[in-house]
């Protein structure tokens, strides 16, 4: 069982040194990747203007999730609202606990080794500004206890991170 209280203390300690978003997300993904057993990806997608869509018309398009700091294999760069597990967590503003990603309609497979996933929305001023995404090669890797623990971790991160 992961010691989420310890992880919260560790992220608080890191935030006392710097709460800068990229720095804190980088160390948060490293902490989670080390502390959780059987995970093959841990990191963040950040809500951003869709500047990377080279096919978009010059008129400003809707914001998307762009990949942020993470640990694991090279991942999908941009995810639209409502797409995949991450885009669903963003649209619904609700944690997605997915015991079998192959049964999740529209799941985006970044690493074919992934079988289960949890995605938690991150807020600033009441809006979803990013999501925390963790993947596992095991089916049903994430439990209700992990959900509660990771949501607590994200609440701590929201309090100490300087969003930019
Ligand atoms: N599986 C995610 C995409 C991100 S990767 O897992 C890192 C999804 O369906 O949104």
mmCIF file with all atom_site columns, C-alpha atoms and ligand atoms in Angstrom:
data_model
loop_
_atom_site.group_PDB
_atom_site.id
_atom_site.type_symbol
_atom_site.label_atom_id
_atom_site.label_alt_id
_atom_site.label_comp_id
_atom_site.label_asym_id
_atom_site.label_entity_id
_atom_site.label_seq_id
_atom_site.pdbx_PDB_ins_code
_atom_site.Cartn_x
_atom_site.Cartn_y
_atom_site.Cartn_z
_atom_site.occupancy
_atom_site.B_iso_or_equiv
_atom_site.pdbx_formal_charge
_atom_site.auth_seq_id
_atom_site.auth_comp_id
_atom_site.auth_asym_id
_atom_site.auth_atom_id
_atom_site.pdbx_PDB_model_num
ATOM   1   C CA . UNK A 1 1   ? 0.000   0.000  0.000   1.00 0.00 ? 1   UNK A CA 1
ATOM   2   C CA . UNK A 1 2   ? 1.384   3.388  -1.019  1.00 0.00 ? 2   UNK A CA 1
ATOM   3   C CA . UNK A 1 3   ? 2.009   5.887  1.792   1.00 0.00 ? 3   UNK A CA 1
ATOM   4   C CA . UNK A 1 4   ? 0.131   8.843  0.303   1.00 0.00 ? 4   UNK A CA 1
ATOM   5   C CA . UNK A 1 5   ? 0.536   10.919 3.494   1.00 0.00 ? 5   UNK A CA 1
ATOM   6   C CA . UNK A 1 6   ? 4.318   10.666 3.049   1.00 0.00 ? 6   UNK A CA 1
ATOM   7   C CA . UNK A 1 7   ? 4.007   11.655 -0.615  1.00 0.00 ? 7   UNK A CA 1
ATOM   8   C CA . UNK A 1 8   ? 1.980   14.715 0.388   1.00 0.00 ? 8   UNK A CA 1
ATOM   9   C CA . UNK A 1 9   ? 4.671   15.710 2.910   1.00 0.00 ? 9   UNK A CA 1
ATOM   10  C CA . UNK A 1 10  ? 7.337   15.237 0.251   1.00 0.00 ? 10  UNK A CA 1
ATOM   11  C CA . UNK A 1 11  ? 5.541   17.400 -2.310  1.00 0.00 ? 11  UNK A CA 1
ATOM   12  C CA . UNK A 1 12  ? 4.950   20.085 0.351   1.00 0.00 ? 12  UNK A CA 1
ATOM   13  C CA . UNK A 1 13  ? 8.676   20.046 1.158   1.00 0.00 ? 13  UNK A CA 1
ATOM   14  C CA . UNK A 1 14  ? 9.578   20.401 -2.513  1.00 0.00 ? 14  UNK A CA 1
ATOM   15  C CA . UNK A 1 15  ? 7.075   23.254 -2.934  1.00 0.00 ? 15  UNK A CA 1
ATOM   16  C CA . UNK A 1 16  ? 8.748   25.154 -0.085  1.00 0.00 ? 16  UNK A CA 1
ATOM   17  C CA . UNK A 1 17  ? 11.869  25.259 -2.279  1.00 0.00 ? 17  UNK A CA 1
ATOM   18  C CA . UNK A 1 18  ? 9.913   26.221 -5.391  1.00 0.00 ? 18  UNK A CA 1
ATOM   19  C CA . UNK A 1 19  ? 6.241   26.013 -6.296  1.00 0.00 ? 19  UNK A CA 1
ATOM   20  C CA . UNK A 1 20  ? 6.962   26.766 -9.956  1.00 0.00 ? 20  UNK A CA 1
ATOM   21  C CA . UNK A 1 21  ? 4.621   24.596 -11.985 1.00 0.00 ? 21  UNK A CA 1
ATOM   22  C CA . UNK A 1 22  ? 7.035   22.779 -14.297 1.00 0.00 ? 22  UNK A CA 1
ATOM   23  C CA . UNK A 1 23  ? 9.538   22.157 -11.493 1.00 0.00 ? 23  UNK A CA 1
ATOM   24  C CA . UNK A 1 24  ? 6.886   20.859 -9.115  1.00 0.00 ? 24  UNK A CA 1
ATOM   25  C CA . UNK A 1 25  ? 5.133   18.706 -11.727 1.00 0.00 ? 25  UNK A CA 1
ATOM   26  C CA . UNK A 1 26  ? 8.509   17.240 -12.742 1.00 0.00 ? 26  UNK A CA 1
ATOM   27  C CA . UNK A 1 27  ? 9.376   16.223 -9.204  1.00 0.00 ? 27  UNK A CA 1
ATOM   28  C CA . UNK A 1 28  ? 5.794   15.101 -8.512  1.00 0.00 ? 28  UNK A CA 1
ATOM   29  C CA . UNK A 1 29  ? 5.897   12.710 -11.485 1.00 0.00 ? 29  UNK A CA 1
ATOM   30  C CA . UNK A 1 30  ? 9.281   11.373 -10.337 1.00 0.00 ? 30  UNK A CA 1
ATOM   31  C CA . UNK A 1 31  ? 7.968   10.880 -6.768  1.00 0.00 ? 31  UNK A CA 1
ATOM   32  C CA . UNK A 1 32  ? 4.855   9.013  -7.939  1.00 0.00 ? 32  UNK A CA 1
ATOM   33  C CA . UNK A 1 33  ? 6.715   6.883  -10.483 1.00 0.00 ? 33  UNK A CA 1
ATOM   34  C CA . UNK A 1 34  ? 9.156   5.771  -7.755  1.00 0.00 ? 34  UNK A CA 1
ATOM   35  C CA . UNK A 1 35  ? 6.604   5.287  -4.974  1.00 0.00 ? 35  UNK A CA 1
ATOM   36  C CA . UNK A 1 36  ? 3.837   3.413  -6.814  1.00 0.00 ? 36  UNK A CA 1
ATOM   37  C CA . UNK A 1 37  ? 4.423   -0.215 -7.730  1.00 0.00 ? 37  UNK A CA 1
ATOM   38  C CA . UNK A 1 38  ? 3.650   -1.511 -11.213 1.00 0.00 ? 38  UNK A CA 1
ATOM   39  C CA . UNK A 1 39  ? 3.274   1.778  -13.048 1.00 0.00 ? 39  UNK A CA 1
ATOM   40  C CA . UNK A 1 40  ? 4.661   2.442  -16.523 1.00 0.00 ? 40  UNK A CA 1
ATOM   41  C CA . UNK A 1 41  ? 3.685   6.123  -16.912 1.00 0.00 ? 41  UNK A CA 1
ATOM   42  C CA . UNK A 1 42  ? 3.095   8.911  -14.395 1.00 0.00 ? 42  UNK A CA 1
ATOM   43  C CA . UNK A 1 43  ? 2.727   12.539 -15.346 1.00 0.00 ? 43  UNK A CA 1
ATOM   44  C CA . UNK A 1 44  ? 0.694   15.538 -16.315 1.00 0.00 ? 44  UNK A CA 1
ATOM   45  C CA . UNK A 1 45  ? -1.315  16.918 -19.208 1.00 0.00 ? 45  UNK A CA 1
ATOM   46  C CA . UNK A 1 46  ? -1.819  20.705 -19.069 1.00 0.00 ? 46  UNK A CA 1
ATOM   47  C CA . UNK A 1 47  ? -4.725  22.712 -20.532 1.00 0.00 ? 47  UNK A CA 1
ATOM   48  C CA . UNK A 1 48  ? -3.190  25.035 -23.138 1.00 0.00 ? 48  UNK A CA 1
ATOM   49  C CA . UNK A 1 49  ? -4.202  26.977 -26.240 1.00 0.00 ? 49  UNK A CA 1
ATOM   50  C CA . UNK A 1 50  ? -3.976  24.649 -29.232 1.00 0.00 ? 50  UNK A CA 1
ATOM   51  C CA . UNK A 1 51  ? -0.889  26.284 -30.720 1.00 0.00 ? 51  UNK A CA 1
ATOM   52  C CA . UNK A 1 52  ? 0.619   22.977 -31.808 1.00 0.00 ? 52  UNK A CA 1
ATOM   53  C CA . UNK A 1 53  ? -2.206  22.076 -34.194 1.00 0.00 ? 53  UNK A CA 1
ATOM   54  C CA . UNK A 1 54  ? -0.480  22.957 -37.485 1.00 0.00 ? 54  UNK A CA 1
ATOM   55  C CA . UNK A 1 55  ? -3.629  22.036 -39.396 1.00 0.00 ? 55  UNK A CA 1
ATOM   56  C CA . UNK A 1 56  ? -5.810  24.538 -37.506 1.00 0.00 ? 56  UNK A CA 1
ATOM   57  C CA . UNK A 1 57  ? -7.209  27.591 -39.249 1.00 0.00 ? 57  UNK A CA 1
ATOM   58  C CA . UNK A 1 58  ? -5.658  30.908 -38.128 1.00 0.00 ? 58  UNK A CA 1
ATOM   59  C CA . UNK A 1 59  ? -8.758  31.547 -36.028 1.00 0.00 ? 59  UNK A CA 1
ATOM   60  C CA . UNK A 1 60  ? -8.000  30.592 -32.420 1.00 0.00 ? 60  UNK A CA 1
ATOM   61  C CA . UNK A 1 61  ? -9.237  27.085 -31.681 1.00 0.00 ? 61  UNK A CA 1
ATOM   62  C CA . UNK A 1 62  ? -10.381 25.471 -28.462 1.00 0.00 ? 62  UNK A CA 1
ATOM   63  C CA . UNK A 1 63  ? -7.829  24.697 -25.727 1.00 0.00 ? 63  UNK A CA 1
ATOM   64  C CA . UNK A 1 64  ? -6.426  21.167 -25.543 1.00 0.00 ? 64  UNK A CA 1
ATOM   65  C CA . UNK A 1 65  ? -4.440  19.052 -23.107 1.00 0.00 ? 65  UNK A CA 1
ATOM   66  C CA . UNK A 1 66  ? -0.723  19.140 -23.969 1.00 0.00 ? 66  UNK A CA 1
ATOM   67  C CA . UNK A 1 67  ? 1.693   16.680 -22.447 1.00 0.00 ? 67  UNK A CA 1
ATOM   68  C CA . UNK A 1 68  ? 3.609   18.072 -19.449 1.00 0.00 ? 68  UNK A CA 1
ATOM   69  C CA . UNK A 1 69  ? 6.297   16.694 -17.152 1.00 0.00 ? 69  UNK A CA 1
ATOM   70  C CA . UNK A 1 70  ? 6.195   12.896 -16.874 1.00 0.00 ? 70  UNK A CA 1
ATOM   71  C CA . UNK A 1 71  ? 8.106   9.667  -16.307 1.00 0.00 ? 71  UNK A CA 1
ATOM   72  C CA . UNK A 1 72  ? 7.707   6.799  -18.764 1.00 0.00 ? 72  UNK A CA 1
ATOM   73  C CA . UNK A 1 73  ? 7.703   6.269  -22.505 1.00 0.00 ? 73  UNK A CA 1
ATOM   74  C CA . UNK A 1 74  ? 7.191   9.021  -25.073 1.00 0.00 ? 74  UNK A CA 1
ATOM   75  C CA . UNK A 1 75  ? 3.493   9.911  -24.953 1.00 0.00 ? 75  UNK A CA 1
ATOM   76  C CA . UNK A 1 76  ? 0.711   11.363 -27.051 1.00 0.00 ? 76  UNK A CA 1
ATOM   77  C CA . UNK A 1 77  ? 1.245   15.154 -27.257 1.00 0.00 ? 77  UNK A CA 1
ATOM   78  C CA . UNK A 1 78  ? -2.252  16.636 -27.521 1.00 0.00 ? 78  UNK A CA 1
ATOM   79  C CA . UNK A 1 79  ? -5.625  15.405 -26.334 1.00 0.00 ? 79  UNK A CA 1
ATOM   80  C CA . UNK A 1 80  ? -8.898  17.149 -27.108 1.00 0.00 ? 80  UNK A CA 1
ATOM   81  C CA . UNK A 1 81  ? -11.594 17.800 -24.497 1.00 0.00 ? 81  UNK A CA 1
ATOM   82  C CA . UNK A 1 82  ? -13.775 14.724 -24.075 1.00 0.00 ? 82  UNK A CA 1
ATOM   83  C CA . UNK A 1 83  ? -11.288 12.404 -25.844 1.00 0.00 ? 83  UNK A CA 1
ATOM   84  C CA . UNK A 1 84  ? -9.658  9.433  -24.139 1.00 0.00 ? 84  UNK A CA 1
ATOM   85  C CA . UNK A 1 85  ? -9.445  8.997  -20.388 1.00 0.00 ? 85  UNK A CA 1
ATOM   86  C CA . UNK A 1 86  ? -7.636  12.311 -19.862 1.00 0.00 ? 86  UNK A CA 1
ATOM   87  C CA . UNK A 1 87  ? -10.030 14.360 -22.010 1.00 0.00 ? 87  UNK A CA 1
ATOM   88  C CA . UNK A 1 88  ? -12.988 12.750 -20.226 1.00 0.00 ? 88  UNK A CA 1
ATOM   89  C CA . UNK A 1 89  ? -11.566 13.619 -16.776 1.00 0.00 ? 89  UNK A CA 1
ATOM   90  C CA . UNK A 1 90  ? -11.170 17.212 -18.003 1.00 0.00 ? 90  UNK A CA 1
ATOM   91  C CA . UNK A 1 91  ? -14.651 17.474 -19.560 1.00 0.00 ? 91  UNK A CA 1
ATOM   92  C CA . UNK A 1 92  ? -16.464 15.846 -16.624 1.00 0.00 ? 92  UNK A CA 1
ATOM   93  C CA . UNK A 1 93  ? -14.156 17.377 -13.983 1.00 0.00 ? 93  UNK A CA 1
ATOM   94  C CA . UNK A 1 94  ? -14.133 13.955 -12.359 1.00 0.00 ? 94  UNK A CA 1
ATOM   95  C CA . UNK A 1 95  ? -11.509 11.327 -11.506 1.00 0.00 ? 95  UNK A CA 1
ATOM   96  C CA . UNK A 1 96  ? -11.508 8.447  -13.997 1.00 0.00 ? 96  UNK A CA 1
ATOM   97  C CA . UNK A 1 97  ? -10.557 5.110  -12.421 1.00 0.00 ? 97  UNK A CA 1
ATOM   98  C CA . UNK A 1 98  ? -10.260 2.642  -15.310 1.00 0.00 ? 98  UNK A CA 1
ATOM   99  C CA . UNK A 1 99  ? -9.602  -0.997 -14.331 1.00 0.00 ? 99  UNK A CA 1
ATOM   100 C CA . UNK A 1 100 ? -9.318  -2.097 -17.999 1.00 0.00 ? 100 UNK A CA 1
ATOM   101 C CA . UNK A 1 101 ? -8.403  0.557  -20.548 1.00 0.00 ? 101 UNK A CA 1
ATOM   102 C CA . UNK A 1 102 ? -9.419  -1.741 -23.431 1.00 0.00 ? 102 UNK A CA 1
ATOM   103 C CA . UNK A 1 103 ? -13.019 -1.417 -22.249 1.00 0.00 ? 103 UNK A CA 1
ATOM   104 C CA . UNK A 1 104 ? -12.920 2.406  -22.086 1.00 0.00 ? 104 UNK A CA 1
ATOM   105 C CA . UNK A 1 105 ? -14.467 3.823  -25.291 1.00 0.00 ? 105 UNK A CA 1
ATOM   106 C CA . UNK A 1 106 ? -11.938 6.083  -27.020 1.00 0.00 ? 106 UNK A CA 1
ATOM   107 C CA . UNK A 1 107 ? -9.000  5.216  -24.793 1.00 0.00 ? 107 UNK A CA 1
ATOM   108 C CA . UNK A 1 108 ? -5.793  6.615  -26.301 1.00 0.00 ? 108 UNK A CA 1
ATOM   109 C CA . UNK A 1 109 ? -3.057  3.959  -26.209 1.00 0.00 ? 109 UNK A CA 1
ATOM   110 C CA . UNK A 1 110 ? 0.333   5.653  -25.743 1.00 0.00 ? 110 UNK A CA 1
ATOM   111 C CA . UNK A 1 111 ? 2.106   2.550  -24.479 1.00 0.00 ? 111 UNK A CA 1
ATOM   112 C CA . UNK A 1 112 ? 0.679   -0.813 -25.554 1.00 0.00 ? 112 UNK A CA 1
ATOM   113 C CA . UNK A 1 113 ? 1.809   -2.214 -22.184 1.00 0.00 ? 113 UNK A CA 1
ATOM   114 C CA . UNK A 1 114 ? -0.836  -0.154 -20.336 1.00 0.00 ? 114 UNK A CA 1
ATOM   115 C CA . UNK A 1 115 ? -3.874  -2.041 -19.056 1.00 0.00 ? 115 UNK A CA 1
ATOM   116 C CA . UNK A 1 116 ? -5.296  0.167  -16.306 1.00 0.00 ? 116 UNK A CA 1
ATOM   117 C CA . UNK A 1 117 ? -5.235  3.888  -15.643 1.00 0.00 ? 117 UNK A CA 1
ATOM   118 C CA . UNK A 1 118 ? -6.275  6.648  -13.248 1.00 0.00 ? 118 UNK A CA 1
ATOM   119 C CA . UNK A 1 119 ? -6.685  10.308 -14.200 1.00 0.00 ? 119 UNK A CA 1
ATOM   120 C CA . UNK A 1 120 ? -7.368  13.102 -11.694 1.00 0.00 ? 120 UNK A CA 1
ATOM   121 C CA . UNK A 1 121 ? -8.298  16.698 -12.619 1.00 0.00 ? 121 UNK A CA 1
ATOM   122 C CA . UNK A 1 122 ? -6.200  19.558 -11.178 1.00 0.00 ? 122 UNK A CA 1
ATOM   123 C CA . UNK A 1 123 ? -7.821  22.962 -10.537 1.00 0.00 ? 123 UNK A CA 1
ATOM   124 C CA . UNK A 1 124 ? -6.884  26.628 -10.320 1.00 0.00 ? 124 UNK A CA 1
ATOM   125 C CA . UNK A 1 125 ? -9.516  29.289 -9.528  1.00 0.00 ? 125 UNK A CA 1
ATOM   126 C CA . UNK A 1 126 ? -12.231 26.656 -9.871  1.00 0.00 ? 126 UNK A CA 1
ATOM   127 C CA . UNK A 1 127 ? -11.223 25.600 -13.402 1.00 0.00 ? 127 UNK A CA 1
ATOM   128 C CA . UNK A 1 128 ? -9.538  22.364 -14.547 1.00 0.00 ? 128 UNK A CA 1
ATOM   129 C CA . UNK A 1 129 ? -6.041  23.455 -15.631 1.00 0.00 ? 129 UNK A CA 1
ATOM   130 C CA . UNK A 1 130 ? -4.305  20.069 -15.899 1.00 0.00 ? 130 UNK A CA 1
ATOM   131 C CA . UNK A 1 131 ? -4.734  16.378 -15.129 1.00 0.00 ? 131 UNK A CA 1
ATOM   132 C CA . UNK A 1 132 ? -2.545  13.845 -13.355 1.00 0.00 ? 132 UNK A CA 1
ATOM   133 C CA . UNK A 1 133 ? -2.393  10.592 -15.347 1.00 0.00 ? 133 UNK A CA 1
ATOM   134 C CA . UNK A 1 134 ? -0.962  7.272  -14.105 1.00 0.00 ? 134 UNK A CA 1
ATOM   135 C CA . UNK A 1 135 ? -0.860  4.058  -16.163 1.00 0.00 ? 135 UNK A CA 1
ATOM   136 C CA . UNK A 1 136 ? -0.170  0.464  -15.156 1.00 0.00 ? 136 UNK A CA 1
ATOM   137 C CA . UNK A 1 137 ? 0.555   -2.726 -17.086 1.00 0.00 ? 137 UNK A CA 1
ATOM   138 C CA . UNK A 1 138 ? -1.639  -4.594 -14.530 1.00 0.00 ? 138 UNK A CA 1
ATOM   139 C CA . UNK A 1 139 ? -5.389  -4.890 -14.949 1.00 0.00 ? 139 UNK A CA 1
ATOM   140 C CA . UNK A 1 140 ? -7.218  -3.284 -12.008 1.00 0.00 ? 140 UNK A CA 1
ATOM   141 C CA . UNK A 1 141 ? -4.007  -1.833 -10.527 1.00 0.00 ? 141 UNK A CA 1
ATOM   142 C CA . UNK A 1 142 ? -5.722  1.211  -8.956  1.00 0.00 ? 142 UNK A CA 1
ATOM   143 C CA . UNK A 1 143 ? -8.073  0.757  -6.003  1.00 0.00 ? 143 UNK A CA 1
ATOM   144 C CA . UNK A 1 144 ? -10.500 3.092  -4.241  1.00 0.00 ? 144 UNK A CA 1
ATOM   145 C CA . UNK A 1 145 ? -7.713  3.661  -1.672  1.00 0.00 ? 145 UNK A CA 1
ATOM   146 C CA . UNK A 1 146 ? -5.381  4.787  -4.478  1.00 0.00 ? 146 UNK A CA 1
ATOM   147 C CA . UNK A 1 147 ? -8.117  7.108  -5.766  1.00 0.00 ? 147 UNK A CA 1
ATOM   148 C CA . UNK A 1 148 ? -8.570  8.705  -2.314  1.00 0.00 ? 148 UNK A CA 1
ATOM   149 C CA . UNK A 1 149 ? -4.786  8.912  -1.797  1.00 0.00 ? 149 UNK A CA 1
ATOM   150 C CA . UNK A 1 150 ? -4.080  10.415 -5.211  1.00 0.00 ? 150 UNK A CA 1
ATOM   151 C CA . UNK A 1 151 ? -6.949  12.907 -4.918  1.00 0.00 ? 151 UNK A CA 1
ATOM   152 C CA . UNK A 1 152 ? -5.434  14.014 -1.578  1.00 0.00 ? 152 UNK A CA 1
ATOM   153 C CA . UNK A 1 153 ? -2.045  14.341 -3.275  1.00 0.00 ? 153 UNK A CA 1
ATOM   154 C CA . UNK A 1 154 ? -3.596  16.492 -6.030  1.00 0.00 ? 154 UNK A CA 1
ATOM   155 C CA . UNK A 1 155 ? -5.423  18.711 -3.480  1.00 0.00 ? 155 UNK A CA 1
ATOM   156 C CA . UNK A 1 156 ? -2.045  19.343 -1.798  1.00 0.00 ? 156 UNK A CA 1
ATOM   157 C CA . UNK A 1 157 ? -0.423  20.054 -5.163  1.00 0.00 ? 157 UNK A CA 1
ATOM   158 C CA . UNK A 1 158 ? -3.189  22.543 -6.036  1.00 0.00 ? 158 UNK A CA 1
ATOM   159 C CA . UNK A 1 159 ? -2.538  24.416 -2.779  1.00 0.00 ? 159 UNK A CA 1
ATOM   160 C CA . UNK A 1 160 ? 1.217   24.731 -3.170  1.00 0.00 ? 160 UNK A CA 1
ATOM   161 C CA . UNK A 1 161 ? 1.719   24.960 -6.943  1.00 0.00 ? 161 UNK A CA 1
ATOM   162 C CA . UNK A 1 162 ? 2.138   28.324 -8.671  1.00 0.00 ? 162 UNK A CA 1
ATOM   163 C CA . UNK A 1 163 ? 0.043   27.864 -11.789 1.00 0.00 ? 163 UNK A CA 1
ATOM   164 C CA . UNK A 1 164 ? 1.319   29.611 -14.914 1.00 0.00 ? 164 UNK A CA 1
HETATM 165 N N1 . LIG B 2 .   ? -4.364  6.861  -22.100 1.00 0.00 ? 1   LIG B N1 1
HETATM 166 C C1 . LIG B 2 .   ? -4.579  8.293  -22.060 1.00 0.00 ? 1   LIG B C1 1
HETATM 167 C C2 . LIG B 2 .   ? -3.578  9.002  -22.934 1.00 0.00 ? 1   LIG B C2 1
HETATM 168 C C3 . LIG B 2 .   ? -2.348  9.429  -22.220 1.00 0.00 ? 1   LIG B C3 1
HETATM 169 S S1 . LIG B 2 .   ? -1.253  8.179  -21.955 1.00 0.00 ? 1   LIG B S1 1
HETATM 170 O O1 . LIG B 2 .   ? -1.864  7.140  -21.157 1.00 0.00 ? 1   LIG B O1 1
HETATM 171 C C4 . LIG B 2 .   ? 0.123   8.721  -21.239 1.00 0.00 ? 1   LIG B C4 1
HETATM 172 C C5 . LIG B 2 .   ? -5.995  8.618  -22.458 1.00 0.00 ? 1   LIG B C5 1
HETATM 173 O O2 . LIG B 2 .   ? -6.738  7.766  -22.951 1.00 0.00 ? 1   LIG B O2 1
HETATM 174 O O3 . LIG B 2 .   ? -6.357  9.784  -22.296 1.00 0.00 ? 1   LIG B O3 1
#
